Each structure stands twice: as structure tokens, then as C-alpha cells.
XYZ file of C-alpha atoms in Angstrom:
685
model
C -34.065 25.975 25.700
C -31.119 24.143 26.738
C -31.623 21.352 23.499
C -32.488 24.735 20.841
C -29.274 26.322 22.696
C -27.376 23.335 22.177
C -28.699 22.848 18.432
C -27.381 26.524 17.549
C -23.671 25.530 19.089
C -23.163 22.690 16.943
C -24.575 24.068 13.884
C -21.973 27.391 14.692
C -19.196 24.300 15.093
C -20.583 22.070 12.075
C -20.263 25.233 9.800
C -16.933 26.054 11.758
C -15.805 23.201 10.699
C -15.646 23.586 7.260
C -13.521 26.836 7.842
C -11.030 24.420 10.375
C -11.101 21.740 7.931
C -11.422 22.751 4.413
C -14.667 22.356 2.787
C -15.474 20.260 0.359
C -14.595 21.713 -2.643
C -10.451 22.238 -0.674
C -10.703 18.612 0.155
C -11.175 17.489 -3.992
C -7.983 19.912 -4.916
C -6.569 18.871 -2.114
C -6.069 14.777 -2.844
C -6.418 15.305 -6.913
C -2.850 17.551 -5.811
C -1.615 14.361 -4.097
C -2.539 11.796 -6.344
C -1.953 13.935 -9.804
C 1.726 14.445 -8.113
C 2.403 11.043 -6.766
C 1.205 8.979 -9.708
C 3.769 10.907 -12.179
C 6.261 11.047 -9.896
C 6.198 7.137 -9.432
C 5.912 5.970 -13.065
C 8.544 4.655 -14.841
C 10.031 3.356 -11.486
C 11.112 0.953 -9.442
C 8.650 1.430 -6.606
C 4.825 2.900 -6.833
C 4.385 5.637 -4.329
C 1.409 5.364 -2.449
C -0.110 8.148 0.531
C -1.965 6.371 2.795
C -2.987 6.953 6.566
C -4.365 10.643 6.854
C -1.890 11.755 3.831
C -3.464 10.076 1.395
C -7.148 10.629 2.842
C -6.210 14.310 3.076
C -7.627 14.454 6.474
C -6.904 18.242 8.064
C -6.273 17.075 11.491
C -3.285 14.466 11.856
C -1.153 12.944 14.850
C 1.565 11.974 13.417
C 4.433 11.886 10.814
C 2.822 11.573 6.608
C 2.692 7.512 6.029
C 3.628 6.447 2.520
C 3.690 2.962 1.152
C 6.830 2.428 -1.147
C 5.460 -0.768 -3.366
C 7.688 -3.152 -5.931
C 6.587 -2.795 -9.506
C 8.732 -6.768 -10.038
C 7.477 -8.749 -7.524
C 4.056 -10.267 -6.905
C 2.137 -11.859 -3.804
C -0.278 -14.694 -5.194
C -3.328 -15.132 -3.014
C -3.870 -18.498 -4.056
C -1.537 -20.806 -6.200
C -3.951 -21.163 -8.563
C -3.177 -17.831 -10.186
C 0.317 -18.085 -11.601
C -0.130 -17.726 -14.918
C 2.990 -17.644 -17.813
C 3.254 -13.749 -17.898
C 4.703 -14.018 -14.403
C 7.581 -15.445 -15.367
C 9.886 -12.836 -15.596
C 9.276 -11.460 -12.060
C 10.140 -12.643 -8.558
C 6.927 -14.644 -7.493
C 5.926 -15.345 -4.196
C 3.206 -17.585 -2.835
C 1.290 -16.088 0.340
C 0.448 -18.951 2.346
C -1.921 -17.672 6.232
C -0.864 -18.405 9.347
C -2.885 -16.024 12.086
C -6.135 -13.707 10.640
C -4.424 -11.181 8.198
C -0.994 -12.469 8.116
C 0.781 -14.801 6.328
C 4.517 -16.593 4.644
C 5.987 -15.911 1.915
C 6.793 -18.538 0.100
C 9.354 -17.932 -3.040
C 7.887 -20.305 -6.274
C 10.311 -18.321 -8.936
C 12.156 -15.204 -10.310
C 14.685 -13.021 -9.437
C 16.063 -13.192 -6.611
C 16.472 -9.886 -4.318
C 19.011 -11.238 -2.359
C 20.176 -14.457 -0.385
C 20.773 -13.584 2.539
C 16.686 -11.985 2.791
C 15.470 -15.445 2.624
C 15.214 -18.405 4.992
C 14.022 -21.527 4.693
C 11.698 -23.511 7.276
C 12.477 -28.028 7.370
C 11.577 -28.730 3.782
C 8.714 -26.595 3.768
C 10.207 -24.800 1.374
C 11.896 -21.120 1.078
C 10.622 -17.738 2.302
C 10.497 -14.033 2.659
C 11.745 -12.832 5.617
C 10.207 -10.014 6.919
C 12.017 -8.916 9.306
C 15.333 -9.491 7.067
C 13.945 -7.042 4.970
C 13.118 -4.430 7.912
C 17.015 -4.503 8.679
C 17.752 -4.066 5.041
C 15.705 -1.038 4.398
C 17.032 0.595 7.275
C 20.792 -0.266 6.351
C 19.256 2.123 3.162
C 18.353 4.818 5.289
C 20.224 7.658 6.562
C 21.213 7.302 10.367
C 18.584 8.766 11.605
C 15.742 6.214 10.795
C 14.498 3.976 12.792
C 11.820 0.803 12.289
C 7.859 1.494 13.667
C 6.014 -1.969 12.777
C 6.723 -2.156 8.932
C 6.973 1.290 8.984
C 10.916 3.202 8.530
C 10.107 6.699 10.439
C 12.993 8.948 8.697
C 12.795 12.918 8.791
C 9.254 13.147 9.528
C 8.048 11.090 7.023
C 6.999 6.635 7.720
C 7.635 4.637 4.474
C 7.063 0.891 4.374
C 8.062 -1.600 1.293
C 4.920 -2.920 0.237
C 4.154 -5.915 -1.851
C 1.307 -5.928 -4.708
C -0.972 -9.365 -4.064
C -2.695 -10.728 -7.223
C -5.894 -11.667 -6.129
C -8.166 -10.333 -3.174
C -7.045 -12.713 -0.595
C -9.115 -16.016 0.717
C -8.757 -14.303 4.401
C -10.991 -11.071 3.341
C -13.430 -13.233 0.648
C -16.623 -12.138 3.225
C -15.494 -8.808 2.750
C -17.460 -8.374 -1.034
C -20.373 -10.242 -0.034
C -21.351 -9.182 3.966
C -24.805 -8.258 4.048
C -24.727 -3.821 4.785
C -27.648 -2.297 7.134
C -26.605 0.331 4.759
C -25.294 1.246 1.598
C -21.904 1.568 2.023
C -19.351 1.760 0.203
C -21.280 1.739 -3.089
C -20.793 -0.852 -5.628
C -18.649 1.426 -7.962
C -16.135 1.535 -4.322
C -16.842 -2.143 -4.006
C -15.026 -2.589 -7.827
C -12.157 -0.027 -7.009
C -11.494 -1.988 -3.647
C -11.365 -5.260 -5.202
C -9.278 -3.779 -8.368
C -6.763 -1.648 -6.948
C -6.012 -5.270 -4.269
C -4.226 -5.516 -0.970
C -0.516 -5.571 -0.098
C 2.404 -7.563 1.935
C 4.095 -5.106 4.734
C 6.638 -6.371 6.460
C 5.734 -7.082 9.723
C 4.604 -10.358 11.875
C 1.661 -11.473 14.415
C 2.855 -9.578 17.637
C 2.857 -13.388 19.425
C 3.478 -15.691 16.607
C 6.550 -17.890 16.546
C 7.460 -17.665 13.607
C 7.220 -13.433 13.099
C 10.665 -12.927 11.603
C 9.198 -14.453 8.367
C 5.649 -13.105 8.194
C 3.884 -10.098 6.495
C 0.658 -8.732 7.440
C -2.068 -8.354 5.016
C -2.423 -3.996 4.521
C -5.449 -2.216 2.663
C -4.346 0.851 2.861
C -4.921 1.485 -0.221
C -8.029 0.422 -0.133
C -8.935 2.402 2.684
C -8.070 5.387 1.566
C -11.108 4.885 -1.509
C -13.433 4.212 1.649
C -12.100 7.632 2.996
C -12.540 9.422 -0.539
C -15.920 7.948 -0.971
C -17.222 8.919 1.753
C -19.938 11.633 1.728
C -18.773 15.294 2.931
C -20.533 14.953 5.911
C -19.322 12.088 7.015
C -16.047 13.001 5.954
C -15.976 15.851 8.874
C -17.554 13.160 11.227
C -14.766 11.026 11.165
C -11.880 13.839 11.453
C -14.349 15.041 14.433
C -13.918 11.572 16.128
C -9.852 11.815 15.573
C -9.900 15.065 17.007
C -12.423 14.501 20.062
C -10.611 11.200 20.551
C -6.887 12.265 20.713
C -7.257 15.430 21.930
C -10.013 14.635 25.001
C -9.190 10.977 25.923
C -5.117 9.672 24.584
C -3.645 13.174 26.057
C -5.079 12.131 29.342
C -3.010 10.825 31.869
C -2.452 7.030 31.526
C -5.032 6.722 28.484
C -2.871 7.171 25.819
C -1.589 3.583 24.374
C -5.014 1.853 23.972
C -6.733 3.666 21.011
C -4.858 4.629 18.327
C -5.712 6.183 14.521
C -5.661 2.871 13.237
C -8.796 1.784 15.673
C -10.461 5.323 14.781
C -10.823 4.867 10.958
C -11.689 0.835 11.523
C -14.556 2.239 13.813
C -15.940 4.889 11.778
C -15.476 2.342 8.807
C -18.519 -0.259 10.825
C -20.418 2.838 11.566
C -20.788 3.828 8.351
C -21.904 0.650 7.493
C -24.243 -0.421 9.859
C -25.275 2.507 12.491
C -24.769 5.814 11.219
C -28.033 8.134 10.111
C -27.908 8.635 6.139
C -26.773 12.309 6.609
C -25.185 13.681 9.091
C -25.861 16.390 9.769
C -25.972 19.365 13.062
C -29.340 18.418 14.000
C -28.113 14.306 14.791
C -24.174 15.380 15.379
C -23.966 15.160 18.956
C -26.075 11.801 18.745
C -23.835 10.084 16.279
C -20.872 10.843 17.883
C -22.680 9.113 20.687
C -23.124 6.019 19.015
C -19.737 6.245 17.795
C -18.089 6.428 21.371
C -20.700 3.519 22.988
C -19.925 1.021 20.271
C -15.782 2.280 21.128
C -16.644 1.321 25.010
C -18.544 -1.988 23.992
C -15.249 -2.473 21.812
C -12.715 -2.100 24.786
C -14.645 -3.801 27.377
C -14.551 -6.682 25.134
C -10.995 -6.427 24.218
C -11.451 -7.016 20.882
C -11.915 -4.641 17.976
C -12.849 -6.414 14.948
C -10.440 -5.990 11.536
C -12.418 -4.082 9.278
C -12.174 -6.264 6.115
C -11.268 -8.982 8.428
C -12.998 -9.642 11.285
C -11.700 -12.568 13.196
C -8.480 -10.574 13.452
C -8.273 -8.773 16.927
C -7.007 -4.329 16.516
C -5.453 -5.061 20.010
C -2.098 -6.733 19.894
C -2.392 -6.371 23.742
C -4.093 -7.521 26.821
C -4.708 -4.569 28.592
C -4.398 -3.949 32.442
C -7.591 -3.729 34.958
C -6.608 0.332 35.889
C -5.509 1.281 32.136
C -9.287 -0.087 30.685
C -10.353 1.295 33.409
C -9.317 4.587 33.303
C -10.140 4.893 29.510
C -13.912 3.655 30.037
C -14.211 5.961 32.663
C -13.017 8.753 29.672
C -15.235 7.790 27.378
C -18.167 8.218 29.895
C -16.583 11.964 30.580
C -16.796 12.558 26.536
C -20.452 11.138 26.444
C -21.873 13.008 29.254
C -21.143 16.363 27.331
C -19.991 15.816 23.587
C -19.958 20.055 22.534
C -18.104 20.664 26.233
C -15.306 18.346 25.112
C -15.317 19.160 22.029
C -14.896 23.139 23.118
C -12.020 22.204 25.140
C -10.269 20.549 22.138
C -7.527 23.312 21.087
C -8.121 22.499 17.134
C -11.492 23.926 17.491
C -9.702 26.704 19.741
C -10.374 29.340 16.723
C -14.591 28.743 17.236
C -15.047 28.241 20.344
C -15.792 31.992 21.202
C -18.714 32.044 18.577
C -19.915 28.779 19.364
C -19.878 29.990 23.219
C -21.504 33.640 22.695
C -24.241 34.489 24.545
C -27.298 35.092 22.480
C -25.750 32.486 19.712
C -23.615 33.760 16.889
C -25.730 33.575 13.720
C -24.461 30.664 11.484
C -25.107 32.960 8.045
C -21.642 34.161 9.027
C -19.703 31.496 7.908
C -21.884 31.482 4.402
C -19.496 31.463 1.747
C -20.957 32.437 -1.826
C -20.762 30.762 -5.507
C -18.526 33.664 -6.263
C -16.382 34.132 -3.366
C -15.774 29.728 -3.121
C -14.582 30.019 -6.728
C -11.852 32.599 -6.119
C -11.174 30.270 -3.360
C -10.554 27.236 -4.409
C -8.762 28.563 -7.097
C -6.251 29.909 -4.768
C -5.992 26.876 -2.871
C -5.362 25.372 -5.815
C -2.367 28.041 -5.848
C -1.072 27.395 -2.372
C -1.328 23.059 -3.322
C 0.872 23.309 -5.867
C 2.984 25.898 -3.840
C 3.639 22.996 -1.678
C 4.465 20.431 -3.661
C 8.409 19.737 -2.538
C 11.111 19.680 -5.807
C 13.776 21.087 -4.056
C 15.748 18.393 -3.201
C 15.043 16.402 -6.927
C 18.068 14.984 -8.605
C 19.114 15.776 -12.449
C 17.613 12.120 -13.491
C 14.914 12.032 -11.707
C 13.966 15.615 -12.965
C 13.982 14.188 -16.731
C 12.389 11.060 -15.543
C 9.276 13.127 -14.024
C 9.440 15.462 -17.107
C 8.977 12.861 -19.293
C 5.832 11.287 -17.729
C 4.803 14.558 -17.256
C 5.089 15.059 -21.340
C 3.809 11.497 -21.845
C 0.595 12.346 -19.355
C -0.559 15.220 -21.320
C -0.598 13.347 -24.906
C -2.436 10.408 -23.679
C -3.631 11.431 -20.040
C -7.570 11.802 -20.072
C -7.969 14.551 -17.172
C -10.141 16.259 -15.497
C -9.476 20.601 -15.647
C -8.186 20.356 -12.359
C -6.451 17.103 -13.540
C -4.281 19.091 -16.266
C -4.149 22.956 -14.754
C -2.332 20.517 -11.671
C 0.076 18.941 -14.022
C 1.005 22.272 -16.007
C 1.565 23.608 -13.058
C 3.719 21.272 -11.481
C 5.472 20.797 -14.901
C 7.021 24.542 -13.914
C 8.032 23.909 -11.030
C 10.207 20.643 -11.567
C 10.829 22.135 -14.973
C 12.523 25.115 -12.889
C 14.136 22.984 -11.062
C 15.755 21.103 -13.931
C 17.017 23.921 -15.782
C 18.692 25.646 -12.063
C 20.303 21.691 -12.119
C 21.185 22.121 -15.405
C 22.997 26.097 -15.392
C 24.959 24.255 -11.555
C 26.226 21.584 -14.346
C 26.677 23.905 -17.087
C 29.126 25.957 -14.690
C 31.034 23.123 -13.473
C 31.609 21.730 -16.744
C 35.009 21.733 -18.987
C 33.283 20.422 -22.300
C 31.847 22.873 -24.431
C 29.659 21.105 -25.538
C 28.517 19.179 -22.076
C 27.706 23.670 -22.369
C 25.838 23.797 -24.894
C 23.612 20.780 -24.137
C 22.599 21.536 -20.591
C 22.242 24.949 -21.429
C 19.908 24.259 -23.981
C 17.921 21.951 -22.071
C 18.043 24.175 -19.628
C 16.157 26.986 -21.574
C 13.973 24.418 -23.179
C 12.755 23.872 -19.701
C 12.139 27.707 -18.114
C 10.247 28.344 -21.217
C 7.943 25.030 -21.295
C 7.748 25.633 -17.577
C 6.674 29.338 -17.617
C 3.742 28.642 -19.543
C 1.695 28.403 -17.233
C 2.780 30.653 -15.066
C 3.627 34.303 -16.325
C 6.910 35.319 -14.558
C 8.301 32.676 -12.574
C 9.843 30.675 -15.517
C 10.722 33.614 -17.429
C 12.073 35.389 -14.647
C 14.256 32.100 -13.988
C 15.035 32.197 -17.946
C 16.604 35.713 -17.426
C 18.556 35.590 -14.460
C 20.086 32.113 -16.577
C 20.930 33.921 -19.168
C 22.000 37.533 -16.297
C 24.280 35.179 -15.207
C 25.791 33.568 -18.664
C 26.170 37.415 -19.560
C 23.342 37.788 -22.555
C 22.165 40.720 -21.422
C 20.410 41.104 -24.614
C 18.638 38.315 -24.581
C 18.090 38.294 -20.825
C 16.393 42.102 -21.576
C 14.431 39.788 -24.471
C 13.184 37.935 -21.785
C 11.962 40.967 -18.999
C 9.911 42.810 -22.424
C 7.815 39.670 -23.033
C 7.562 39.688 -19.444
C 5.972 43.547 -19.232
C 3.681 42.975 -23.077
C 1.922 39.944 -21.079
C 1.013 41.730 -17.482
C -1.979 43.387 -17.836
C -2.498 46.600 -15.888
C -5.685 44.646 -13.730
C -2.738 42.039 -12.787
C -3.300 40.019 -9.022
C 0.098 40.865 -7.362
C 0.831 38.175 -4.759
C 3.217 37.661 -1.735
C 3.536 34.443 -1.549
C 1.117 31.221 -2.628
C 1.007 29.901 2.208
C -1.305 33.479 2.035
C -3.613 34.138 -0.818
C -6.677 33.063 0.797
C -6.304 35.093 3.446
C -5.848 38.688 1.762
C -9.724 39.750 1.383
C -8.647 43.169 -0.913
C -6.332 40.809 -3.429
C -8.675 38.102 -3.322
C -11.698 40.303 -4.678
C -9.754 41.589 -6.853
C -8.916 38.471 -8.333
C -12.575 37.668 -8.286
C -13.921 40.524 -10.179
C -10.827 39.849 -12.836
C -11.259 35.954 -12.821
C -14.448 34.040 -11.412
C -16.720 34.973 -14.638
C -13.669 33.891 -16.758
C -14.332 29.806 -17.937
C -11.192 29.578 -18.633
C -8.512 26.749 -16.913
C -6.730 27.168 -13.956
C -3.439 27.948 -15.442
C -4.654 30.112 -18.162
C -6.581 32.304 -15.022
C -2.873 32.526 -13.609
C -1.222 33.690 -16.967
C -3.289 36.562 -17.238
C -4.309 37.881 -13.735
C -1.880 36.869 -11.265
C 1.443 37.990 -10.573
C 3.602 35.484 -8.146
C 6.707 36.531 -6.128
C 10.319 35.334 -7.093
C 12.182 32.995 -4.858
C 15.303 33.601 -3.452
C 17.690 31.462 -1.469
C 21.342 31.394 -0.232
C 24.100 29.871 -2.883
C 21.619 29.966 -5.355
C 23.587 30.529 -8.431
C 21.133 31.865 -10.626
C 20.491 35.135 -8.448
C 22.756 37.998 -10.052
C 25.669 38.885 -7.649
C 24.175 42.159 -6.042
C 21.527 39.687 -4.274
C 23.597 37.282 -2.834
C 25.836 39.999 -1.804
C 21.997 40.590 -0.183
C 21.532 37.630 1.478
C 24.861 36.333 3.039
C 23.959 39.034 6.025
C 21.271 35.972 6.620
C 22.046 32.777 8.782
C 22.812 29.545 6.702
C 20.027 28.057 6.700
C 17.579 30.600 6.577
C 14.413 29.491 4.487
C 13.137 30.504 0.785
C 12.890 34.684 0.903
C 10.031 35.703 -1.035
C 10.307 39.145 -3.705
C 8.244 41.205 -5.333
C 8.804 39.711 -9.361
C 7.880 43.415 -10.473
C 10.731 45.058 -8.266
C 13.149 41.711 -9.485
C 12.271 41.965 -13.409
C 13.334 45.928 -12.950
C 16.505 44.893 -11.233
C 17.438 42.844 -14.158
C 16.835 45.375 -16.099
C 18.576 47.538 -14.648
C 21.883 46.019 -14.219
C 21.804 45.171 -17.685
C 21.535 48.196 -18.898
C 24.601 49.248 -16.395
C 26.272 46.520 -18.358
C 25.977 47.793 -21.998
C 26.076 51.403 -20.395
C 22.605 52.952 -21.639
C 22.549 55.132 -19.007
C 19.079 56.706 -20.227
C 17.327 53.125 -19.992
C 19.162 52.179 -16.435
C 17.655 55.324 -15.347
C 14.277 54.565 -16.516
C 14.255 50.720 -14.840
C 15.302 53.053 -11.655
C 12.362 55.214 -11.787
C 10.678 51.913 -12.202
C 11.547 50.769 -9.216
C 11.365 54.231 -7.449
C 7.583 53.773 -8.576
C 7.290 50.824 -7.167
C 8.620 51.613 -3.794
C 5.350 53.740 -3.182
C 2.947 51.539 -4.436
C 1.758 49.066 -2.052
C -0.365 46.961 -4.680
C 3.060 46.109 -6.589
C 5.426 46.288 -3.064
C 4.096 45.443 -0.353
C 6.445 45.954 2.058
C 9.090 43.594 0.998
C 12.228 44.294 2.863
C 14.057 42.968 0.585
C 12.399 44.902 -2.000
C 13.909 47.973 -0.509
C 17.108 47.022 0.445
C 16.896 45.885 -3.912
C 15.729 49.255 -4.806
C 18.010 50.879 -2.337
C 21.343 48.866 -3.813
C 20.213 50.418 -7.579
C 20.209 53.942 -5.732
C 22.894 53.754 -4.782
C 24.838 51.968 -7.277
C 24.451 55.564 -9.221
C 24.849 58.217 -6.430
C 21.849 59.060 -5.222
C 22.336 58.343 -1.312
C 19.739 60.000 -0.070
C 17.204 58.231 -1.623
C 18.853 54.343 -0.640
C 19.219 55.764 2.608
C 15.420 56.107 2.448
C 15.156 52.704 1.070
C 17.391 51.056 3.510
C 15.358 53.136 6.487
C 12.266 50.861 5.076
C 13.936 48.252 4.573
C 15.312 48.094 8.244
C 11.814 49.314 9.327
C 9.882 46.211 7.763
C 12.630 43.511 8.910
C 12.240 44.230 12.521
C 9.146 42.576 12.779
C 10.537 39.425 11.611
C 10.887 37.715 14.494
C 13.718 35.598 12.545
C 16.002 38.613 12.004
C 17.668 40.012 14.825
C 20.663 43.145 14.879
C 23.270 41.085 14.063
C 21.490 40.257 10.537
C 19.564 43.091 10.190
C 20.057 44.087 6.180
C 18.170 47.030 6.149
C 20.929 48.834 8.888
C 23.721 47.008 7.171
C 23.045 48.575 4.136
C 22.481 52.118 5.749
C 25.895 51.953 7.629
C 27.513 51.023 3.977
C 26.011 53.898 2.449
C 26.232 56.330 5.247
C 29.933 55.587 5.749
C 30.683 55.417 1.893
C 28.825 59.005 1.662
C 31.173 60.493 4.696
C 34.199 59.337 3.410
C 33.804 61.262 0.064
C 32.942 64.639 1.939
C 36.284 64.170 3.528
C 37.773 63.179 0.754
C 36.364 66.758 -0.956
C 37.182 68.605 2.499
C 40.889 66.666 1.817
C 41.237 67.999 -1.183
């Protein structure tokens, strides 16, 4: 009976992992979005950027910073001297001379020199590229808060290491390509890709070597991401469960935190996938599979030797551990093995399912099932959430131009899947939108009419092209640009175009990060779009209307909004405002400038209707305030106060707004003072 109960609990936990870590479809989307962005962003750049570690593997649980390789394009390390050929004569060439397993010296052969102070001579052996000096140089080029950590430069939560590509598979890892494997993992296709992509040299030497300052480590980080991506989803879930269990129930325990690293857990998973685990992981064998992995880890710790996956002669333990330290870790591993389910449920990560897993009688796992139609909708929503997390805010003008050209080349020449194409279109919109804003700021500060015209033309082009994949955001940015340039007729034409595209059945969303948690919106979207066999970007254009983002001191927004934003602290985040509210605000202001009272009141009437329609407004305090501002401008003080009262009510539920900067209360005070002042003036007269 006890075993049966455990099986029910493990079944619920196993299914719950999909909801906590991401379904297979979510993982595929996350990987595609990240890989597409990093590929396009780094094309034609001096560095080829690769996400590695938990970020590159798309592991939902991460215990540290995001890791990234910055690979120098105009440099090459020869794994063997015989690989030299004339086509390499224009780049900087280095020859790898193996020292300790997994480490090498890089001897300069020919080609451009980075900087003479980065090289050292060893007697008559030649000139070598110094890993220590390279790290110091990287630190000099980064912000003052940066620090080195092994081969990485750590800055602002990001760990970046410069890497040199190695031509040819290194001799020290040749056995990996042909060794006997008890399981058919990795498969032939994965093996070929790993060998084709090769490895890299990163600037860190063997800890106890006398030439440590010159040595470089062979890094297989890109290959490791390929291996993780090749795992069946059940193995990928097991890998994440192992990471969570070891980090939260071993490393966080007293005196146990310095032995088992994330890299060691990954290495353990690779060895187990290759030799010991069953062909399929499920709730029925989950406990046994975790137990086998922990037993193998236990054996390695006893032996003080964890073999590197590609170079088994290299020991991942780089120091000898104190007897008491090792004893505590082994004791803790024994506790983990004795009751795996209990230890898993003590992990904070699994807190969300603990109640259901431990319920008596057991919860039905069917409650976690997702229908195929619902999964399609969730995947669409998850895709837009991932796109929403793409960072373009700090992008500079030359970068934006280069990346936009890379996207256009990809559209023209690359063979892309539907998901990659939708990803590229959405990212193109975000970069184009950012470029348009940059162009506008440059134009406002330019004294040359020709320069102003060129930048205006470019910004319009970017915004128009960018909005082709989105029904509102790009077009509303363009409308804002026209408004700020006092081109009111063009602004109105753009808003007219937006209104023509919006369908009566459009789904309104407050923000991408909350889309998949809004069941009513998700169901509405599912009814409309799930049966349509069209691209994600087309679904977005036809069915989904997103909020406009407003940030303090952004010159694209009308002054009436800037007034409101000034009440917030300078470090405020992006504020999301319902797009239709913003659209009718622009129309209201344009008609006011033109002196068209009828159309101005029509726009205000539409705003008032939106205020009472949760589907359009969704209780945004900023939306209520904007509507109140418009009522105030035409003298409808009672309606203005009503809107500001609603705004203050909504604002009070936000923990980052206090009584000193509550926009609703502030606006009410302004309106009431104005109202009473006018009454006093009338009485006086």
C-alpha cells in the first residue's frame, strides 16, 4: 500500500514538473527564441555570442548568473599544426600545445596581433598568448563593478568569457567520439553536430600548474548545450530535478556547499545518460533513477575523482577536501537516498505542488492534463511572453541598424521554420521600434534640416515595417512620432488604420508576462485562433491587442502623459497602458489642436465607454487618469473626479506606489482646487 501511495505522489510530482519547469513545447519555444535572437544579433559582429550553462540549456531552475561565450571571429586555435591551410593566413593563428588534461598553451604562429602586452615568451620555445593578461585586459574594458571568476567576467548578473574557436577536434578528446556506449546516446546526428561545432579555449589555467598564467582551458560548453538539447524531455526533466535536489537539499546545508557544482551535476547526467539510466524515465522509475544518480555521485566523492565527460583523465575536483567536509556531504547524500520523495517535497521549488502531492486520498493526476487545443493556445501565449523578454532597451543606433539588416538578410536568404520566422518578425518589430525612438531623439537634437529629414524618413520606415507583425504597438509608436512632430493629420490617419484592423472579437491583454495566467483571455483567444492554421505573427495581428508601454522621459509620448509620469520616482519601471485608451487619447489631442469640437467629444465619448468596459480597460490606474485628464480639459469636472477616484483606488493596490506619489489622489486634488477656485471667482464677481 505504501509503494502504491508513493507511486501516486510521484506521478503527481512528475506531471507537475511540466507546469513548473515548462512543457516540452514551452522548452522548444524558449530555445528557438533565444537561439534566433543570439544568432541574428551577433551576425557580422566581431564576436559570436553563444548562451551556455543553464541559460543556453534553457533549464527552468538556475542557481546562478547567466553564462555567455563571446567567441572571437578573427582568431583560430589549431588543434594540430597539420591543419594549417592558406585560407587562414588573414587571421590570428595560435597552436594548442597540450599540458595537463584539458589545458593547453597557445603558441603564436602568424597573423594580426591583438596587443603586444598580451603575449609572453618562454625561453626559446616561442611566444604564447597569456590567459592571465587577457582576463586583466577584459576587466579594464568593463565597468568598475566587474570582477573575474575563473574564465568569466561577472558584471550585472551576467557571466561572460572571451573564447577562441578551435579548428579540429582536440586529440585529447578523440576517444569520446568512438568510445563504446551502453545506451545509444548521444545519437549519431548529435555526435556529428558536436564534432562539427567543435570546442573553444577559455582563459583559465590548471590550478596547480607553474604555467597557469599562460594556460587556456578547453571548453566544451557549446557541445554540452547540444547534448542537453538532444535529451528526451523526460531525461531533461530528470536533469532539472537532480539540479534542484542537489542545490536545495545538499549545497544549501551547513558545510556542504562547496563540493558539488552545477557543472558536476551536468557531467553526472551525461555519464548516466550514456551508460546507466533506462531508455525512458517516468513516474514509475523516477525514484530509482534519482537513486542511481546519487549513488554514482557518492562513489565519485569517495574516490575524490569526477571524470570530465569529454576528457575522462581530467578530474573536476580541483582540490582535496577535508575529511570532515567530505563526511558531511556523504552523510547528506545518504539522507537524500533514504527518502527521495520526502526530500524533493522539502525543496522550495516544489512548494507549489506539495499540498497536492501529499493529499490524502491522493490527488488525481488527471487534473494536470492539458487538452491539445489548450496546449496550442498556451504555446502561442508563451511565445509572446518569451518575445516580450527580449532586451532592446539599451540598444545603440549602429547596433540597431546592423541587427535590422541581419534580420532582413535572414528573411531573404535563410531557410527558417514557422516558429523561427515568427520569432524573427516579432524581434524585428522590437528592434525597429527601438531604432525609431533613437532616430527621433537624434533628430530632435539635430540642427541640420537634411539630417532631420533623413532620420525622420528612417524612423518612419522602421516603425512601419516593425508594426507589420503587430496590430498596435508599431503603429501607435508611429502615431506618437507624428503627434510629437505636430503632423496631426498623419497621426489621425495612422490611428484610423489601427481602428480598421481591429476586429470586434479582438483579445485584449495587459502584458505578455501575464498572458498565460489569464484563463478568460486565453479561452477567448483559443475560440478565435486555435483552429486557424496561420503563423503566430498573423494570429497576433488579427486577434491580439497588446498594451502600449510608457516610460518616464520618453520623448515619443505626448506631454499630457509626461505630466502624469513625473509623479513617479525617477527609477520607475515601464508602465503598461491599454492600447485603445492611448489611441483615443491621441485622437482627442489631435482633434483638440485642430479645433474640431465634435470629433474631440466623440473621442472622449469612446474613452468614457472604455472606462466602463473591463475587457478594454482592465482596471489600469493610468488609463483612468488619462481619461480623467481629458474630462478635465473639456470642463467635465465631475466625470474627471470620478475617473481620478477610480485611479487612486487601483493605484493603492500596487505596493510600489505610496501616498506621496499616488497619481489618482494627486489629480483629484488638482481638479478640486481648480473647481473650487472657479466657484470662488464666480461668487466674487
